[in-house]
CSV table of C-alpha atoms and ligand atoms in Angstrom, one decimal:
chain,number,residue,atom,x,y,z
T,1,MET,CA,12.5,34.1,-15.7
T,2,ASN,CA,8.8,33.6,-16.0
T,3,LYS,CA,6.6,31.1,-14.1
T,4,GLN,CA,7.0,28.4,-16.8
T,5,ASP,CA,10.8,28.7,-16.6
T,6,ILE,CA,10.7,28.2,-12.9
T,7,LEU,CA,8.4,25.2,-13.2
T,8,ASN,CA,10.7,23.7,-15.8
T,9,LYS,CA,13.6,24.0,-13.3
T,10,LEU,CA,11.6,22.6,-10.4
T,11,LYS,CA,11.1,19.5,-12.5
T,12,TYR,CA,14.6,18.6,-11.6
T,13,VAL,CA,13.6,18.1,-8.0
T,14,ILE,CA,12.6,14.5,-7.5
T,15,TYR,CA,10.3,13.7,-4.6
T,16,PRO,CA,12.5,11.8,-2.1
T,17,ASN,CA,12.2,8.0,-2.4
T,18,PHE,CA,10.0,8.2,-5.5
T,19,LYS,CA,10.8,8.4,-9.2
T,20,ARG,CA,8.8,11.5,-10.2
T,21,ASP,CA,9.4,15.2,-9.7
T,22,ILE,CA,7.5,17.6,-7.5
T,23,VAL,CA,5.8,19.4,-10.4
T,24,ASP,CA,4.6,16.2,-12.0
T,25,PHE,CA,3.1,15.1,-8.7
T,26,GLY,CA,1.3,18.4,-8.4
T,27,PHE,CA,3.0,19.4,-5.2
T,28,VAL,CA,3.9,22.9,-6.4
T,29,LYS,CA,0.8,24.9,-5.6
T,30,ASN,CA,2.0,28.5,-6.3
T,31,VAL,CA,4.9,30.4,-7.9
T,32,GLU,CA,5.1,34.1,-7.3
T,33,ILE,CA,7.6,36.3,-9.1
T,34,ASP,CA,8.2,39.9,-8.0
T,35,GLY,CA,11.2,41.3,-9.9
T,36,GLU,CA,14.2,39.3,-8.6
T,37,ASN,CA,12.2,37.7,-5.8
T,38,VAL,CA,10.8,34.2,-6.3
T,39,GLU,CA,8.4,32.6,-3.8
T,40,ILE,CA,7.3,29.0,-4.1
T,41,SER,CA,4.5,27.3,-2.2
T,42,LEU,CA,4.3,23.5,-2.0
T,43,GLU,CA,2.1,21.0,-0.4
T,44,ILE,CA,3.5,17.5,0.2
T,45,PRO,CA,1.9,14.4,1.7
T,46,SER,CA,4.6,13.6,4.2
T,47,ASN,CA,5.3,15.2,7.6
T,48,ASN,CA,8.7,13.7,7.9
T,49,PRO,CA,11.0,16.7,8.3
T,50,GLU,CA,13.7,15.1,6.3
T,51,VAL,CA,11.6,15.0,3.2
T,52,ALA,CA,10.7,18.7,3.4
T,53,LYS,CA,14.4,19.6,4.2
T,54,LYS,CA,15.6,17.7,1.2
T,55,ILE,CA,13.1,19.4,-1.2
T,56,HIS,CA,13.9,22.8,0.4
T,57,SER,CA,17.7,22.5,-0.1
T,58,GLU,CA,17.3,21.1,-3.7
T,59,ILE,CA,15.1,24.1,-4.7
T,60,LEU,CA,17.6,26.5,-3.2
T,61,GLN,CA,20.4,24.8,-5.2
T,62,ILE,CA,18.4,25.1,-8.4
T,63,LEU,CA,16.8,28.6,-8.0
T,64,GLY,CA,19.4,30.3,-5.8
T,65,ASP,CA,19.4,30.8,-2.1
T,66,LYS,CA,17.3,33.9,-2.1
T,67,THR,CA,14.2,31.9,-3.1
T,68,LYS,CA,11.5,31.9,-0.5
T,69,ILE,CA,10.0,28.5,0.0
T,70,HIS,CA,6.9,27.5,1.9
T,71,ILE,CA,6.2,23.8,2.4
T,72,LYS,CA,2.9,22.7,3.8
T,73,THR,CA,2.8,19.2,5.4
T,74,PRO,CA,0.0,17.3,7.0
T,75,GLN,CA,0.9,18.3,10.6
T,76,LEU,CA,-1.6,16.6,12.8
T,77,GLU,CA,-2.6,13.0,12.7
T,78,ASN,CA,-6.2,14.1,12.6
T,79,GLU,CA,-5.6,16.2,9.6
T,80,THR,CA,-4.3,13.2,7.6
T,81,LYS,CA,-7.2,11.1,8.9
T,82,LYS,CA,-9.6,13.7,7.6
T,83,SER,CA,-7.8,13.8,4.3
T,84,LYS,CA,-9.3,12.9,1.0
T,85,ASN,CA,-11.3,9.7,0.7
T,86,ILE,CA,-12.6,8.8,-2.7
T,87,ALA,CA,-14.2,5.6,-1.4
T,88,PRO,CA,-16.0,6.8,1.7
T,89,ASN,CA,-18.0,3.6,2.3
T,90,ILE,CA,-14.8,1.7,3.2
T,91,LYS,CA,-13.8,2.0,6.8
T,92,ASN,CA,-10.2,0.7,6.6
T,93,PHE,CA,-7.7,0.6,3.8
T,94,VAL,CA,-4.9,-1.9,4.4
T,95,MET,CA,-1.8,-1.6,2.1
T,96,ILE,CA,0.1,-4.9,1.5
T,97,SER,CA,3.6,-4.0,0.3
T,98,SER,CA,6.9,-5.7,-0.3
T,99,GLY,CA,10.3,-4.4,-1.3
T,100,LYS,CA,10.4,-6.8,-4.3
T,101,GLY,CA,8.3,-9.3,-6.1
T,102,GLY,CA,8.0,-13.1,-5.5
T,103,VAL,CA,8.0,-12.9,-1.7
T,104,GLY,CA,4.4,-13.9,-1.2
T,105,LYS,CA,2.6,-10.6,-1.2
T,106,SER,CA,-0.4,-11.8,-3.2
T,107,THR,CA,-0.6,-15.1,-1.4
T,108,THR,CA,-0.7,-13.1,1.9
T,109,SER,CA,-3.3,-10.7,0.6
T,110,VAL,CA,-5.6,-13.5,-0.5
T,111,ASN,CA,-5.4,-15.5,2.7
T,112,LEU,CA,-5.5,-12.6,5.0
T,113,ALA,CA,-8.6,-11.3,3.3
T,114,ILE,CA,-10.4,-14.6,3.6
T,115,ALA,CA,-9.3,-15.1,7.2
T,116,LEU,CA,-10.8,-11.6,8.0
T,117,ALA,CA,-14.1,-12.5,6.2
T,118,GLN,CA,-14.3,-15.7,8.2
T,119,MET,CA,-14.1,-13.5,11.4
T,120,GLY,CA,-17.3,-11.9,10.2
T,121,LYS,CA,-15.8,-8.8,8.6
T,122,LYS,CA,-17.0,-7.3,5.3
T,123,VAL,CA,-13.9,-7.5,3.2
T,124,GLY,CA,-12.8,-6.4,-0.2
T,125,LEU,CA,-9.6,-7.4,-2.0
T,126,LEU,CA,-8.1,-5.0,-4.5
T,127,ASP,CA,-5.4,-6.4,-6.7
T,128,ALA,CA,-3.5,-3.2,-7.6
T,129,ASP,CA,-0.4,-5.0,-8.8
T,130,ILE,CA,-0.5,-3.5,-12.2
T,131,TYR,CA,2.7,-5.3,-13.3
T,132,GLY,CA,1.6,-8.8,-12.3
T,133,PRO,CA,-2.0,-9.1,-11.3
T,134,ASN,CA,-2.4,-12.7,-10.3
T,135,ILE,CA,-5.1,-12.6,-7.7
T,136,PRO,CA,-7.8,-13.8,-10.2
T,137,ARG,CA,-5.8,-17.0,-10.6
T,138,MET,CA,-5.3,-17.5,-6.9
T,139,LEU,CA,-9.1,-17.2,-6.4
T,140,SER,CA,-10.2,-19.3,-9.5
T,141,LEU,CA,-11.6,-16.1,-11.1
T,142,THR,CA,-9.7,-16.0,-14.4
T,143,ALA,CA,-12.7,-16.9,-16.5
T,144,GLN,CA,-14.9,-14.1,-15.1
T,145,LYS,CA,-15.2,-10.5,-15.9
T,146,PRO,CA,-16.9,-8.0,-13.6
T,147,LEU,CA,-20.2,-6.6,-14.9
T,148,VAL,CA,-21.1,-2.9,-15.0
T,149,ASP,CA,-24.0,-1.5,-13.1
T,150,GLU,CA,-25.5,0.7,-15.9
T,151,SER,CA,-27.5,2.9,-13.5
T,152,VAL,CA,-24.4,4.3,-11.8
T,153,MET,CA,-21.8,3.2,-14.4
T,154,LYS,CA,-19.7,1.4,-11.9
T,155,LEU,CA,-18.1,-2.0,-11.9
T,156,ILE,CA,-19.6,-4.8,-9.8
T,157,PRO,CA,-16.8,-6.7,-7.9
T,158,LEU,CA,-16.6,-10.4,-8.3
T,159,LYS,CA,-17.1,-12.6,-5.2
T,160,ALA,CA,-15.0,-15.5,-4.0
T,161,TYR,CA,-14.7,-17.3,-0.6
T,162,GLY,CA,-16.7,-14.5,1.1
T,163,ILE,CA,-14.8,-11.5,-0.2
T,164,LYS,CA,-15.4,-9.0,-3.0
T,165,VAL,CA,-12.6,-8.8,-5.5
T,166,ILE,CA,-11.4,-6.5,-8.3
T,167,SER,CA,-8.1,-6.9,-10.1
T,168,MET,CA,-6.2,-4.9,-12.6
T,169,GLY,CA,-6.0,-8.3,-14.4
T,170,MET,CA,-9.8,-8.1,-15.0
T,171,MET,CA,-9.4,-4.8,-16.8
T,172,TYR,CA,-7.3,-5.9,-19.7
T,173,GLU,CA,-7.0,-9.1,-21.7
T,174,GLU,CA,-4.7,-11.8,-20.5
T,175,GLY,CA,-1.3,-11.6,-22.1
T,176,GLN,CA,-1.8,-8.0,-23.1
T,177,SER,CA,1.2,-6.1,-21.9
T,178,LEU,CA,0.9,-2.5,-21.0
T,179,ILE,CA,3.6,0.1,-20.5
T,180,TRP,CA,2.6,1.9,-17.4
T,181,ARG,CA,3.4,5.6,-17.1
T,182,GLY,CA,2.9,7.7,-14.0
T,183,PRO,CA,-0.4,9.4,-14.8
T,184,MET,CA,-1.8,6.1,-16.1
T,185,ILE,CA,-1.0,4.4,-12.8
T,186,MET,CA,-2.6,7.2,-10.9
T,187,ARG,CA,-5.8,7.0,-13.0
T,188,ALA,CA,-6.0,3.2,-12.7
T,189,ILE,CA,-5.6,3.3,-8.9
T,190,GLU,CA,-8.2,6.0,-8.5
T,191,GLN,CA,-10.7,4.1,-10.8
T,192,MET,CA,-10.4,0.9,-8.9
T,193,LEU,CA,-11.4,2.8,-5.7
T,194,SER,CA,-14.0,5.2,-7.0
T,195,ASP,CA,-15.5,3.4,-10.0
T,196,VAL,CA,-16.2,0.1,-8.3
T,197,LEU,CA,-19.4,-0.7,-6.3
T,198,TRP,CA,-17.5,-1.8,-3.2
T,199,GLY,CA,-20.5,-1.2,-1.0
T,200,ASP,CA,-19.9,-0.9,2.8
T,201,LEU,CA,-16.7,-2.6,3.8
T,202,ASP,CA,-15.0,-3.0,7.1
T,203,MET,CA,-11.7,-3.3,5.2
T,204,LEU,CA,-10.2,-3.2,1.8
T,205,ILE,CA,-7.0,-5.3,1.5
T,206,ILE,CA,-4.8,-3.8,-1.3
T,207,ASP,CA,-2.2,-5.9,-3.0
T,208,MET,CA,0.3,-3.3,-4.2
T,209,PRO,CA,2.9,-3.6,-6.9
T,210,PRO,CA,6.3,-4.4,-5.4
T,211,GLY,CA,8.6,-1.5,-4.4
T,212,THR,CA,7.9,2.1,-3.7
T,213,GLY,CA,6.4,4.1,-6.5
T,214,ASP,CA,3.6,6.0,-8.1
T,215,ALA,CA,0.9,3.5,-7.1
T,216,GLN,CA,1.8,3.7,-3.4
T,217,LEU,CA,1.8,7.5,-3.5
T,218,THR,CA,-1.4,7.8,-5.4
T,219,LEU,CA,-3.2,5.4,-3.0
T,220,ALA,CA,-2.0,7.4,0.0
T,221,GLN,CA,-3.2,10.6,-1.6
T,222,SER,CA,-6.6,9.2,-2.6
T,223,VAL,CA,-7.7,7.5,0.7
T,224,PRO,CA,-6.7,7.5,4.3
T,225,VAL,CA,-4.7,4.3,4.6
T,226,SER,CA,-5.2,2.9,8.1
T,227,ALA,CA,-2.6,0.2,8.1
T,228,GLY,CA,0.5,-0.9,6.1
T,229,ILE,CA,1.8,-4.5,6.1
T,230,SER,CA,5.2,-5.4,4.7
T,231,VAL,CA,5.7,-8.9,3.4
T,232,THR,CA,9.3,-10.2,3.5
T,233,THR,CA,11.3,-13.4,3.3
T,234,PRO,CA,14.0,-13.9,5.9
T,235,GLN,CA,17.1,-13.6,3.7
T,236,LEU,CA,19.0,-10.4,4.5
T,237,VAL,CA,18.8,-9.2,1.0
T,238,ALA,CA,15.0,-9.3,1.1
T,239,LEU,CA,15.1,-7.5,4.5
T,240,ASP,CA,17.0,-4.5,2.9
T,241,ASP,CA,14.1,-4.1,0.5
T,242,SER,CA,11.6,-4.5,3.2
T,243,ALA,CA,13.3,-1.8,5.3
T,244,ARG,CA,12.7,0.5,2.3
T,245,SER,CA,9.0,-0.4,2.2
T,246,LEU,CA,8.6,0.3,5.9
T,247,ASP,CA,10.4,3.6,5.4
T,248,MET,CA,7.9,4.4,2.7
T,249,PHE,CA,5.0,3.8,5.1
T,250,ASN,CA,6.6,6.3,7.5
T,251,ARG,CA,7.1,8.9,4.7
T,252,LEU,CA,3.5,8.6,3.6
T,253,ASN,CA,2.1,8.7,7.2
T,254,ILE,CA,0.8,5.2,7.0
T,255,PRO,CA,0.6,3.5,10.4
T,256,ILE,CA,2.6,0.2,10.3
T,257,ALA,CA,0.5,-2.8,11.4
T,258,GLY,CA,3.5,-5.1,11.1
T,259,ILE,CA,5.6,-7.4,9.1
T,260,ILE,CA,4.7,-10.8,7.7
T,261,GLU,CA,7.7,-13.1,7.5
T,262,ASN,CA,7.0,-15.5,4.7
T,263,MET,CA,8.9,-18.6,3.7
T,264,SER,CA,10.0,-18.7,7.3
T,265,GLY,CA,11.4,-22.2,7.5
T,266,PHE,CA,10.2,-25.4,5.9
T,267,ILE,CA,8.5,-28.2,7.7
T,268,CYS,CA,9.3,-31.5,5.9
T,269,PRO,CA,5.9,-33.2,5.1
T,270,LYS,CA,7.5,-36.6,5.5
T,271,CYS,CA,9.6,-36.4,8.6
T,272,GLY,CA,8.1,-33.3,10.3
T,273,GLU,CA,11.6,-31.8,10.8
T,274,HIS,CA,12.0,-28.1,10.6
T,275,TYR,CA,14.5,-26.8,8.1
T,276,ASP,CA,15.7,-23.2,8.1
T,277,ILE,CA,16.1,-22.6,4.4
T,278,PHE,CA,16.3,-18.8,4.2
T,279,GLY,CA,16.9,-18.4,7.9
T,280,LYS,CA,14.0,-17.6,10.3
T,281,GLY,CA,13.2,-14.9,12.6
T,282,THR,CA,15.3,-12.2,10.9
T,283,ALA,CA,12.2,-10.0,10.6
T,284,ILE,CA,12.0,-9.5,14.3
T,285,GLU,CA,15.0,-7.2,14.3
T,286,LEU,CA,13.5,-5.2,11.5
T,287,ALA,CA,10.2,-5.0,13.4
T,288,ASN,CA,12.0,-3.8,16.5
T,289,THR,CA,13.8,-1.0,14.7
T,290,ASN,CA,10.5,0.1,13.2
T,291,LYS,CA,8.6,-0.3,16.5
T,292,CYS,CA,6.1,-2.7,15.0
T,293,ASP,CA,5.0,-6.3,15.3
T,294,VAL,CA,5.8,-9.5,13.4
T,295,LEU,CA,2.2,-10.5,12.5
T,296,ALA,CA,3.1,-14.0,11.4
T,297,GLN,CA,5.8,-16.4,10.4
T,298,VAL,CA,4.5,-18.4,7.5
T,299,PRO,CA,6.5,-21.6,6.7
T,300,ILE,CA,7.2,-22.8,3.1
T,301,GLU,CA,4.5,-25.3,2.5
T,302,GLY,CA,3.5,-27.2,-0.7
T,303,LYS,CA,-0.1,-26.6,0.0
T,304,ILE,CA,0.3,-22.9,0.0
T,305,ARG,CA,1.8,-22.9,-3.5
T,306,GLU,CA,-0.7,-25.5,-4.8
T,307,GLY,CA,-3.5,-23.5,-3.3
T,308,GLY,CA,-2.3,-20.4,-5.2
T,309,ASP,CA,-1.9,-22.2,-8.5
T,310,GLU,CA,-5.2,-24.0,-8.3
T,311,GLY,CA,-7.2,-21.1,-7.0
T,312,LYS,CA,-7.9,-22.9,-3.7
T,313,PRO,CA,-6.6,-20.6,-0.9
T,314,ILE,CA,-5.1,-22.5,2.0
T,315,VAL,CA,-7.1,-20.6,4.7
T,316,PHE,CA,-10.3,-21.8,3.1
T,317,PHE,CA,-9.4,-25.3,2.1
T,318,GLU,CA,-6.8,-26.3,4.7
T,319,PRO,CA,-7.6,-24.2,7.7
T,320,ASN,CA,-5.6,-26.5,10.1
T,321,SER,CA,-2.4,-26.3,8.2
T,322,ALA,CA,0.6,-24.6,9.8
T,323,GLY,CA,0.5,-21.8,7.1
T,324,ALA,CA,-3.3,-21.2,7.4
T,325,LYS,CA,-2.9,-20.9,11.2
T,326,GLU,CA,-0.3,-18.1,10.7
T,327,TYR,CA,-2.5,-16.2,8.3
T,328,ILE,CA,-5.4,-16.5,10.7
T,329,LYS,CA,-3.2,-15.2,13.5
T,330,ALA,CA,-2.1,-12.3,11.3
T,331,ALA,CA,-5.7,-11.5,10.6
T,332,HIS,CA,-6.6,-11.2,14.3
T,333,LYS,CA,-3.5,-9.1,15.0
T,334,LEU,CA,-4.4,-6.8,12.1
T,335,ASN,CA,-8.0,-6.5,13.3
T,336,ASP,CA,-6.7,-5.6,16.9
T,337,PHE,CA,-4.5,-3.0,15.3
T,338,LEU,CA,-7.3,-1.4,13.4
T,339,GLU,CA,-9.6,-1.5,16.5
T,340,LYS,CA,-6.9,0.2,18.6
T,341,ALA,CA,-6.4,2.9,16.0
T,342,LYS,CA,-10.1,3.5,15.9
T,343,GLY,CA,-10.1,3.8,19.7
T,344,LYS,CA,-7.3,6.3,19.6
T,345,ALA,CA,-9.2,8.3,17.0
T,346,SER,CA,-12.4,8.5,19.0
T,347,ASN,CA,-10.5,9.3,22.2
T,348,ALA,CA,-8.9,12.2,20.3
T,349,GLU,CA,-12.4,13.5,19.5
T,350,ILE,CA,-13.5,13.2,23.1
T,351,GLN,CA,-10.4,14.9,24.6
T,352,PRO,CA,-11.1,18.5,23.7
T,353,ILE,CA,-13.8,18.8,26.3
T,354,LYS,CA,-11.8,20.4,29.1
T,355,HIS,CA,-13.2,22.0,32.2
C,401,ADP,N1,4.8,-19.8,2.3
C,401,ADP,C1,4.8,-20.3,1.0
C,401,ADP,N2,5.0,-21.7,0.8
C,401,ADP,C2,5.0,-22.1,-0.5
C,401,ADP,N3,4.9,-21.4,-1.6
C,401,ADP,C3,4.7,-20.1,-1.4
C,401,ADP,C4,4.6,-19.5,-0.1
C,401,ADP,N4,4.4,-18.1,-0.3
C,401,ADP,C5,4.3,-17.9,-1.6
C,401,ADP,N5,4.5,-19.1,-2.3
C,401,ADP,C6,4.5,-19.2,-3.7
C,401,ADP,O1,5.5,-18.4,-4.2
C,401,ADP,C7,5.1,-17.8,-5.4
C,401,ADP,C8,5.2,-16.2,-5.3
C,401,ADP,O2,4.2,-15.8,-4.4
C,401,ADP,P1,3.3,-14.5,-4.7
C,401,ADP,O3,2.3,-14.4,-3.6
C,401,ADP,O4,2.7,-14.6,-6.1
C,401,ADP,O5,4.4,-13.4,-4.5
C,401,ADP,P2,4.3,-11.8,-4.9
C,401,ADP,O6,2.9,-11.4,-4.9
C,401,ADP,O7,5.1,-11.2,-3.7
C,401,ADP,O8,5.0,-11.7,-6.2
C,401,ADP,C9,3.7,-18.3,-5.7
C,401,ADP,O9,3.8,-19.4,-6.6
C,401,ADP,C10,3.2,-18.8,-4.4
C,401,ADP,O10,2.3,-19.8,-4.5
C,402,MG,MG1,1.8,-10.7,-6.6
């Protein structure tokens, strides 16, 4: 067996929880062959021991149990913090995820970003939902295309309601359908981070495609993600998917800021009565199991949907509505979470001075 034969075999090892194999992801760093002995070195982005164990046992199954395997993982929190950052002017990257589409991920991203900007933060919003980029519509930006700064050959983000915005939807014509393959997704995500003139930002809110896939992994490998937020609706079926997205944060070493429970009850605009359409409060249990917070419980509100369709986000246009208040609450909690994480990081730097 030569090196290529071995790499071909390793292509059968799928990276746990993702759809691609360890060779395709570039995790196989070295293959040594010395007669009968084979030695494989890998580097993976997760320090979850289960992930390494699964890869280890699958390689043994494929290449025989005499194979020597070294798996390097990002052991220390500091090491991951220091990891690659292709957009170094951005202080915090916040990944907004959901197990499935249609739960209100984009609505949340838009309103959270605006609420943070209203708190005086420098905020960017990256619509990385390659399959359904609808942030431009939600911000009335469909007619605009970002210009290119010729001197540096970078895209200038659009501005709306105090935030800078770039969307995959601005990169290709409306109605044009693309079939996204792994390497294309990686390139697109990288470009939206490094080929855009974001300037100095306190935070970049990133609206991810639903589920756990190449986009999430690429993002985690390209920048140090400081917080993950999972958006869910209270039905139990949606919670199952959310559990998977929280699990993904853990596997990628992304600190979990919390869960946003969307469509959490309906307040009748006529009688003011509260109706529990999908159930309410089920996210709390999920938060407890994952040792994180429920950042907000956003009710179903006509104004939220209208605001989305008309490009008039509720936090900006109806700041006193029940929904807007929840988004504003979530923005404060997220900011506290990031501040605390920063505090921890700077403490970690101070600690080594021991006498
Ligand atoms: N709390 C809510 N109340 C009313 N409509 C909502 C609410 N949250 C989301 N919507 C509407 O539901 C639809 C899906 O939301 P969206 O944010 O696009 O979901 P996702 O990005 O997860 O696919 C949109 O039409 C949006 O306006
Ligand atoms: Mg969306």
